[in-house]
PDB file of C-alpha atoms in Angstrom:
ATOM      1  CA  MET A  44       0.000   0.000   0.000  1.00 45.00           C
ATOM      2  CA  PRO A  45       1.513   3.353  -1.008  1.00 47.00           C
ATOM      3  CA  THR A  46       2.452   5.743   1.729  1.00 46.00           C
ATOM      4  CA  PRO A  47       0.886   9.215   1.794  1.00 45.00           C
ATOM      5  CA  ALA A  48       4.216  10.716   0.745  1.00 48.00           C
ATOM      6  CA  THR A  49       4.196   8.809  -2.555  1.00 46.00           C
ATOM      7  CA  HIS A  50       0.459   8.461  -3.232  1.00 47.00           C
ATOM      8  CA  PRO A  51      -0.340   9.747  -6.738  1.00 45.00           C
ATOM      9  CA  ARG A  52      -3.355  11.633  -5.369  1.00 48.00           C
ATOM     10  CA  THR A  53      -0.980  13.740  -3.283  1.00 46.00           C
ATOM     11  CA  PHE A  54       0.637  15.114  -6.426  1.00 41.00           C
ATOM     12  CA  ARG A  55      -2.750  15.625  -8.067  1.00 50.00           C
ATOM     13  CA  ARG A  56      -3.909  17.687  -5.094  1.00 52.00           C
ATOM     14  CA  HIS A  57      -0.594  19.575  -4.895  1.00 53.00           C
ATOM     15  CA  PRO A  58       0.860  19.962  -8.427  1.00 51.00           C
ATOM     16  CA  THR A  59       3.464  22.394  -7.093  1.00 57.00           C
ATOM     17  CA  ARG A  60       5.025  19.506  -5.155  1.00 58.00           C
ATOM     18  CA  LEU A  61       5.443  17.552  -8.391  1.00 50.00           C
ATOM     19  CA  LEU A  62       7.010  20.558 -10.050  1.00 50.00           C
ATOM     20  CA  ALA A  63       9.418  21.020  -7.137  1.00 50.00           C
ATOM     21  CA  VAL A  64      10.457  17.347  -7.283  1.00 46.00           C
ATOM     22  CA  LEU A  65      11.060  17.547 -11.029  1.00 53.00           C
ATOM     23  CA  LEU A  66      13.085  20.741 -10.729  1.00 49.00           C
ATOM     24  CA  ALA A  67      15.178  19.240  -7.946  1.00 52.00           C
ATOM     25  CA  ALA A  68      15.872  16.175 -10.070  1.00 51.00           C
ATOM     26  CA  LEU A  69      16.851  18.334 -13.060  1.00 50.00           C
ATOM     27  CA  LEU A  70      19.161  20.479 -10.955  1.00 45.00           C
ATOM     28  CA  GLY A  71      20.798  17.396  -9.513  1.00 47.00           C
ATOM     29  CA  ALA A  72      21.398  15.989 -12.976  1.00 44.00           C
ATOM     30  CA  LEU A  73      22.978  19.249 -14.125  1.00 41.00           C
ATOM     31  CA  LEU A  74      25.241  19.428 -11.105  1.00 43.00           C
ATOM     32  CA  LEU A  75      26.370  15.844 -11.595  1.00 44.00           C
ATOM     33  CA  ALA A  76      26.883  16.208 -15.371  1.00 39.00           C
ATOM     34  CA  PRO A  77      30.555  15.956 -16.347  1.00 39.00           C
ATOM     35  CA  THR A  78      32.280  19.231 -17.255  1.00 43.00           C
ATOM     36  CA  PRO A  79      34.200  19.198 -20.558  1.00 51.00           C
ATOM     37  CA  ALA A  80      37.905  18.777 -19.916  1.00 51.00           C
ATOM     38  CA  HIS A  81      38.842  22.003 -21.695  1.00 58.00           C
ATOM     39  CA  ALA A  82      36.284  23.991 -19.679  1.00 54.00           C
ATOM     40  CA  ALA A  83      37.591  22.500 -16.443  1.00 49.00           C
ATOM     41  CA  ALA A  84      41.062  23.632 -17.511  1.00 52.00           C
ATOM     42  CA  GLY A  85      39.804  27.172 -18.060  1.00 82.00           C
ATOM     43  CA  GLU A  86      40.085  26.967 -21.851  1.00 95.00           C
ATOM     44  CA  LEU A  87      37.736  28.389 -24.474  1.00 98.00           C
ATOM     45  CA  ARG A  88      37.457  27.099 -28.007  1.00 97.00           C
ATOM     46  CA  ASN A  89      35.241  26.873 -31.072  1.00 97.00           C
ATOM     47  CA  GLY A  90      31.742  25.750 -30.050  1.00 96.00           C
ATOM     48  CA  ASP A  91      31.755  27.251 -26.562  1.00 98.00           C
ATOM     49  CA  SER A  92      29.267  29.892 -25.495  1.00 97.00           C
ATOM     50  CA  GLY A  93      28.368  32.081 -22.550  1.00 97.00           C
ATOM     51  CA  ARG A  94      29.540  35.105 -20.619  1.00 97.00           C
ATOM     52  CA  ALA A  95      33.202  34.054 -20.692  1.00 97.00           C
ATOM     53  CA  VAL A  96      33.064  34.022 -24.495  1.00 98.00           C
ATOM     54  CA  THR A  97      31.404  37.449 -24.553  1.00 98.00           C
ATOM     55  CA  ALA A  98      34.175  38.816 -22.327  1.00 98.00           C
ATOM     56  CA  LEU A  99      36.805  37.280 -24.624  1.00 98.00           C
ATOM     57  CA  GLN A 100      35.178  38.816 -27.690  1.00 98.00           C
ATOM     58  CA  ASN A 101      35.030  42.254 -26.080  1.00 98.00           C
ATOM     59  CA  ASP A 102      38.719  42.027 -25.141  1.00 98.00           C
ATOM     60  CA  LEU A 103      39.626  41.080 -28.720  1.00 98.00           C
ATOM     61  CA  LEU A 104      37.549  43.919 -30.140  1.00 98.00           C
ATOM     62  CA  ASP A 105      39.136  46.394 -27.714  1.00 98.00           C
ATOM     63  CA  LEU A 106      42.576  45.407 -29.057  1.00 98.00           C
ATOM     64  CA  GLY A 107      41.466  45.780 -32.672  1.00 98.00           C
ATOM     65  CA  TYR A 108      41.229  42.107 -33.622  1.00 98.00           C
ATOM     66  CA  TRP A 109      38.424  41.893 -36.130  1.00 98.00           C
ATOM     67  CA  LEU A 110      35.315  39.833 -35.490  1.00 96.00           C
ATOM     68  CA  ASP A 111      31.660  40.487 -36.142  1.00 94.00           C
ATOM     69  CA  GLY A 112      30.557  41.399 -32.617  1.00 95.00           C
ATOM     70  CA  ALA A 113      30.338  40.040 -29.084  1.00 97.00           C
ATOM     71  CA  ASP A 114      27.438  37.578 -29.140  1.00 97.00           C
ATOM     72  CA  GLY A 115      28.738  35.021 -26.631  1.00 98.00           C
ATOM     73  CA  GLU A 116      29.141  32.339 -29.310  1.00 98.00           C
ATOM     74  CA  PHE A 117      32.666  31.074 -30.037  1.00 98.00           C
ATOM     75  CA  GLY A 118      32.328  30.498 -33.768  1.00 97.00           C
ATOM     76  CA  PRO A 119      34.646  30.716 -36.802  1.00 97.00           C
ATOM     77  CA  ASN A 120      35.033  34.504 -36.670  1.00 98.00           C
ATOM     78  CA  THR A 121      36.087  34.421 -33.024  1.00 98.00           C
ATOM     79  CA  ALA A 122      38.513  31.596 -33.830  1.00 98.00           C
ATOM     80  CA  GLN A 123      40.046  33.751 -36.580  1.00 98.00           C
ATOM     81  CA  ALA A 124      40.473  36.643 -34.139  1.00 98.00           C
ATOM     82  CA  VAL A 125      42.114  34.352 -31.572  1.00 98.00           C
ATOM     83  CA  LEU A 126      44.533  33.079 -34.246  1.00 98.00           C
ATOM     84  CA  ALA A 127      45.417  36.674 -35.127  1.00 98.00           C
ATOM     85  CA  LEU A 128      46.130  37.473 -31.467  1.00 98.00           C
ATOM     86  CA  GLN A 129      48.275  34.366 -31.090  1.00 98.00           C
ATOM     87  CA  LYS A 130      50.256  35.277 -34.202  1.00 98.00           C
ATOM     88  CA  ALA A 131      50.797  38.844 -32.982  1.00 98.00           C
ATOM     89  CA  ALA A 132      51.954  37.560 -29.583  1.00 98.00           C
ATOM     90  CA  GLY A 133      54.264  34.926 -31.074  1.00 98.00           C
ATOM     91  CA  ILE A 134      52.636  32.031 -29.226  1.00 98.00           C
ATOM     92  CA  ALA A 135      51.210  28.693 -30.394  1.00 97.00           C
ATOM     93  CA  ARG A 136      48.644  29.159 -33.149  1.00 97.00           C
ATOM     94  CA  ASP A 137      45.912  26.712 -32.191  1.00 97.00           C
ATOM     95  CA  GLY A 138      42.822  28.927 -31.877  1.00 97.00           C
ATOM     96  CA  VAL A 139      42.312  27.783 -28.273  1.00 98.00           C
ATOM     97  CA  VAL A 140      42.206  30.323 -25.451  1.00 98.00           C
ATOM     98  CA  GLY A 141      44.434  28.880 -22.762  1.00 97.00           C
ATOM     99  CA  PRO A 142      46.892  30.430 -20.271  1.00 97.00           C
ATOM    100  CA  ASP A 143      49.302  31.829 -22.892  1.00 98.00           C
ATOM    101  CA  THR A 144      46.509  33.411 -24.918  1.00 98.00           C
ATOM    102  CA  ARG A 145      44.916  34.893 -21.800  1.00 98.00           C
ATOM    103  CA  ALA A 146      48.311  36.348 -20.881  1.00 98.00           C
ATOM    104  CA  ALA A 147      48.620  37.857 -24.368  1.00 98.00           C
ATOM    105  CA  LEU A 148      45.189  39.442 -23.941  1.00 97.00           C
ATOM    106  CA  ALA A 149      46.107  40.809 -20.534  1.00 97.00           C
ATOM    107  CA  ASP A 150      49.364  42.226 -21.936  1.00 97.00           C
ATOM    108  CA  GLY A 151      47.473  43.898 -24.770  1.00 97.00           C
ATOM    109  CA  ALA A 152      49.515  42.210 -27.500  1.00 98.00           C
ATOM    110  CA  ARG A 153      49.160  44.105 -30.779  1.00 97.00           C
ATOM    111  CA  PRO A 154      51.250  44.291 -33.948  1.00 98.00           C
ATOM    112  CA  SER A 155      52.946  47.477 -35.128  1.00 96.00           C
ATOM    113  CA  ALA A 156      52.681  49.165 -38.517  1.00 97.00           C
ATOM    114  CA  SER A 157      55.557  49.953 -40.857  1.00 96.00           C
ATOM    115  CA  SER A 158      53.578  52.486 -42.906  1.00 95.00           C
ATOM    116  CA  SER A 159      53.317  56.127 -41.908  1.00 94.00           C
ATOM    117  CA  GLY A 160      49.993  56.753 -43.641  1.00 94.00           C
ATOM    118  CA  ASP A 161      46.951  54.711 -44.609  1.00 97.00           C
ATOM    119  CA  ALA A 162      47.513  51.231 -46.033  1.00 98.00           C
ATOM    120  CA  LEU A 163      46.811  47.548 -45.821  1.00 98.00           C
ATOM    121  CA  GLU A 164      49.892  45.725 -44.606  1.00 98.00           C
ATOM    122  CA  ILE A 165      50.511  42.020 -45.092  1.00 98.00           C
ATOM    123  CA  ASP A 166      52.977  40.714 -42.515  1.00 98.00           C
ATOM    124  CA  LEU A 167      54.382  37.545 -44.079  1.00 98.00           C
ATOM    125  CA  GLU A 168      56.329  36.397 -41.025  1.00 98.00           C
ATOM    126  CA  ARG A 169      53.364  36.535 -38.676  1.00 98.00           C
ATOM    127  CA  GLN A 170      50.709  35.930 -41.347  1.00 98.00           C
ATOM    128  CA  LEU A 171      48.647  38.957 -40.411  1.00 98.00           C
ATOM    129  CA  LEU A 172      46.717  41.525 -42.423  1.00 98.00           C
ATOM    130  CA  LEU A 173      46.742  44.960 -40.833  1.00 98.00           C
ATOM    131  CA  VAL A 174      44.422  47.878 -41.516  1.00 98.00           C
ATOM    132  CA  VAL A 175      46.680  50.889 -40.940  1.00 98.00           C
ATOM    133  CA  SER A 176      45.323  54.393 -40.474  1.00 97.00           C
ATOM    134  CA  GLY A 177      47.663  57.336 -39.968  1.00 97.00           C
ATOM    135  CA  GLY A 178      50.555  54.984 -39.266  1.00 97.00           C
ATOM    136  CA  GLU A 179      48.675  53.122 -36.518  1.00 97.00           C
ATOM    137  CA  VAL A 180      47.194  49.641 -36.685  1.00 98.00           C
ATOM    138  CA  GLU A 181      43.440  50.033 -36.473  1.00 98.00           C
ATOM    139  CA  TYR A 182      42.401  46.413 -37.129  1.00 98.00           C
ATOM    140  CA  THR A 183      44.225  43.093 -37.268  1.00 98.00           C
ATOM    141  CA  LEU A 184      43.025  40.036 -39.202  1.00 98.00           C
ATOM    142  CA  ASN A 185      44.256  36.506 -39.657  1.00 98.00           C
ATOM    143  CA  THR A 186      45.579  35.854 -43.161  1.00 98.00           C
ATOM    144  CA  SER A 187      47.242  33.050 -45.094  1.00 98.00           C
ATOM    145  CA  THR A 188      49.681  33.853 -47.914  1.00 98.00           C
ATOM    146  CA  GLY A 189      51.916  31.951 -50.369  1.00 98.00           C
ATOM    147  CA  SER A 190      52.858  28.528 -49.053  1.00 97.00           C
ATOM    148  CA  GLY A 191      56.371  28.462 -50.512  1.00 96.00           C
ATOM    149  CA  LYS A 192      55.590  25.098 -52.103  1.00 96.00           C
ATOM    150  CA  PRO A 193      55.969  24.236 -55.795  1.00 95.00           C
ATOM    151  CA  TYR A 194      52.917  24.020 -58.023  1.00 92.00           C
ATOM    152  CA  LEU A 195      52.144  23.771 -61.737  1.00 89.00           C
ATOM    153  CA  GLY A 196      51.261  27.045 -63.440  1.00 84.00           C
ATOM    154  CA  ALA A 197      48.536  27.427 -66.030  1.00 80.00           C
ATOM    155  CA  ASP A 198      51.202  26.944 -68.734  1.00 83.00           C
ATOM    156  CA  GLY A 199      52.397  23.686 -67.197  1.00 85.00           C
ATOM    157  CA  SER A 200      55.617  25.128 -65.776  1.00 89.00           C
ATOM    158  CA  GLU A 201      56.636  24.599 -62.176  1.00 93.00           C
ATOM    159  CA  ARG A 202      56.318  27.639 -59.934  1.00 93.00           C
ATOM    160  CA  ILE A 203      56.762  28.445 -56.253  1.00 96.00           C
ATOM    161  CA  ALA A 204      53.806  29.782 -54.298  1.00 97.00           C
ATOM    162  CA  THR A 205      55.096  33.111 -52.978  1.00 97.00           C
ATOM    163  CA  THR A 206      53.668  36.498 -52.061  1.00 98.00           C
ATOM    164  CA  PRO A 207      56.293  39.004 -53.304  1.00 98.00           C
ATOM    165  CA  THR A 208      57.249  41.789 -50.936  1.00 98.00           C
ATOM    166  CA  GLY A 209      56.882  45.420 -51.976  1.00 98.00           C
ATOM    167  CA  SER A 210      54.467  48.327 -52.084  1.00 98.00           C
ATOM    168  CA  TYR A 211      51.522  48.060 -54.458  1.00 98.00           C
ATOM    169  CA  ALA A 212      48.125  49.567 -55.142  1.00 98.00           C
ATOM    170  CA  VAL A 213      44.820  47.795 -55.761  1.00 98.00           C
ATOM    171  CA  PHE A 214      44.037  48.147 -59.486  1.00 98.00           C
ATOM    172  CA  ARG A 215      41.079  45.808 -60.019  1.00 98.00           C
ATOM    173  CA  GLN A 216      38.176  44.462 -58.026  1.00 98.00           C
ATOM    174  CA  VAL A 217      35.631  41.729 -58.675  1.00 98.00           C
ATOM    175  CA  SER A 218      32.343  41.322 -56.842  1.00 97.00           C
ATOM    176  CA  GLY A 219      31.275  37.819 -55.830  1.00 98.00           C
ATOM    177  CA  TRP A 220      33.277  34.760 -56.838  1.00 98.00           C
ATOM    178  CA  ASP A 221      35.967  35.166 -59.486  1.00 98.00           C
ATOM    179  CA  PRO A 222      36.844  31.847 -61.183  1.00 96.00           C
ATOM    180  CA  GLY A 223      40.539  31.271 -61.791  1.00 88.00           C
ATOM    181  CA  PRO A 224      43.038  28.575 -62.770  1.00 87.00           C
ATOM    182  CA  TYR A 225      43.621  27.568 -59.134  1.00 88.00           C
ATOM    183  CA  GLY A 226      40.088  27.922 -57.818  1.00 91.00           C
ATOM    184  CA  ALA A 227      37.504  30.649 -57.318  1.00 96.00           C
ATOM    185  CA  LEU A 228      38.401  33.709 -55.237  1.00 98.00           C
ATOM    186  CA  TYR A 229      35.757  35.585 -53.257  1.00 98.00           C
ATOM    187  CA  ALA A 230      35.496  39.357 -53.855  1.00 98.00           C
ATOM    188  CA  PRO A 231      39.170  39.648 -54.846  1.00 98.00           C
ATOM    189  CA  MET A 232      41.040  42.954 -54.821  1.00 98.00           C
ATOM    190  CA  TYR A 233      44.012  42.539 -57.163  1.00 98.00           C
ATOM    191  CA  PHE A 234      47.176  44.464 -56.337  1.00 98.00           C
ATOM    192  CA  ASN A 235      50.025  42.582 -58.095  1.00 98.00           C
ATOM    193  CA  GLY A 236      49.157  40.802 -61.330  1.00 96.00           C
ATOM    194  CA  GLY A 237      46.988  37.844 -60.358  1.00 96.00           C
ATOM    195  CA  ILE A 238      47.726  38.256 -56.642  1.00 97.00           C
ATOM    196  CA  ALA A 239      44.880  39.618 -54.545  1.00 98.00           C
ATOM    197  CA  VAL A 240      43.476  40.047 -51.093  1.00 98.00           C
ATOM    198  CA  HIS A 241      40.388  37.839 -51.210  1.00 98.00           C
ATOM    199  CA  GLY A 242      37.948  35.827 -49.178  1.00 98.00           C
ATOM    200  CA  TYR A 243      38.299  32.071 -48.921  1.00 98.00           C
ATOM    201  CA  PRO A 244      36.504  29.349 -46.934  1.00 97.00           C
ATOM    202  CA  SER A 245      39.764  28.141 -45.375  1.00 97.00           C
ATOM    203  CA  VAL A 246      42.196  30.547 -43.692  1.00 98.00           C
ATOM    204  CA  PRO A 247      44.568  28.372 -41.666  1.00 97.00           C
ATOM    205  CA  ALA A 248      47.212  29.495 -39.187  1.00 97.00           C
ATOM    206  CA  TYR A 249      50.010  28.906 -41.718  1.00 98.00           C
ATOM    207  CA  PRO A 250      50.861  29.981 -45.318  1.00 98.00           C
ATOM    208  CA  ALA A 251      48.672  27.921 -47.667  1.00 98.00           C
ATOM    209  CA  SER A 252      47.816  29.942 -50.786  1.00 98.00           C
ATOM    210  CA  HIS A 253      49.326  30.147 -54.264  1.00 96.00           C
ATOM    211  CA  GLY A 254      50.395  33.729 -53.483  1.00 97.00           C
ATOM    212  CA  CYS A 255      47.257  35.650 -52.584  1.00 98.00           C
ATOM    213  CA  ALA A 256      46.392  36.880 -49.093  1.00 98.00           C
ATOM    214  CA  ARG A 257      43.344  34.991 -47.851  1.00 98.00           C
ATOM    215  CA  VAL A 258      40.914  36.258 -45.249  1.00 98.00           C
ATOM    216  CA  SER A 259      37.590  34.770 -44.161  1.00 98.00           C
ATOM    217  CA  LEU A 260      34.503  35.428 -46.278  1.00 98.00           C
ATOM    218  CA  PRO A 261      32.825  37.694 -43.659  1.00 98.00           C
ATOM    219  CA  ALA A 262      36.097  39.574 -43.147  1.00 98.00           C
ATOM    220  CA  MET A 263      36.387  40.231 -46.887  1.00 98.00           C
ATOM    221  CA  ASP A 264      32.848  41.593 -47.003  1.00 98.00           C
ATOM    222  CA  TRP A 265      33.644  43.849 -44.044  1.00 98.00           C
ATOM    223  CA  LEU A 266      36.912  45.135 -45.551  1.00 98.00           C
ATOM    224  CA  ARG A 267      35.111  46.196 -48.713  1.00 98.00           C
ATOM    225  CA  GLU A 268      31.900  47.480 -47.150  1.00 98.00           C
ATOM    226  CA  GLU A 269      33.763  49.639 -44.624  1.00 97.00           C
ATOM    227  CA  GLY A 270      36.076  51.054 -47.305  1.00 97.00           C
ATOM    228  CA  HIS A 271      39.256  49.586 -45.843  1.00 98.00           C
ATOM    229  CA  ILE A 272      40.173  48.244 -49.274  1.00 98.00           C
ATOM    230  CA  ALA A 273      39.220  49.725 -52.631  1.00 98.00           C
ATOM    231  CA  VAL A 274      40.766  50.434 -56.012  1.00 98.00           C
ATOM    232  CA  GLY A 275      43.758  52.648 -55.262  1.00 98.00           C
ATOM    233  CA  THR A 276      44.364  51.357 -51.721  1.00 98.00           C
ATOM    234  CA  THR A 277      48.048  50.948 -50.895  1.00 98.00           C
ATOM    235  CA  VAL A 278      49.029  47.360 -50.080  1.00 98.00           C
ATOM    236  CA  VAL A 279      52.393  46.826 -48.401  1.00 98.00           C
ATOM    237  CA  VAL A 280      53.724  43.263 -48.329  1.00 98.00           C
ATOM    238  CA  ARG A 281      56.586  42.811 -45.893  1.00 98.00           C
TER     239      ARG A 281
END
């Protein structure tokens, strides 16, 4: 015979008791749920969310690392900004916010410009694209340039994937995807023959292109929409 404490009529007469029991059970399950190892270690990475991510995004934005806002979601754009910070600080480029990356944030790690005026600078050593205004770095983006590996040119000759140093000016732009011999380029801004700053789905932490400077698709849209790159813009590759 059921006891009064467990009789189903008790819950029917007092539905708030049932709700309290269910809430207590849910809370217990949440408290006992295992915490991801990286979260327990104080790390943040792609796929995380919450107030800690929002704080990270605000810190990155304050230092000029481009991303599309502080929404509390650690997605691809935040990962690109973290890579840019890691490159500027000279630490491991893994896109994970651990102790070294937090230290770089706290130290305010930022790259320096070599131009005295307005320009886009492509830092080959650190694989960074810098928006420079009045000789100061205004924004920093992750980029990937020539891989240094051999490849076959359109004429069948062997070439080396390099991004030549020098000072150039954007002379041609294409909206949308521009098909080419080595794949389509998104919204390219050509500054040296067939070499352009352009959007691409993959922008790794290392040099990987045939010679162009890749940025993420959203970053390329932003660069053009905000007027940071246009026909006539100075591009310094160093």
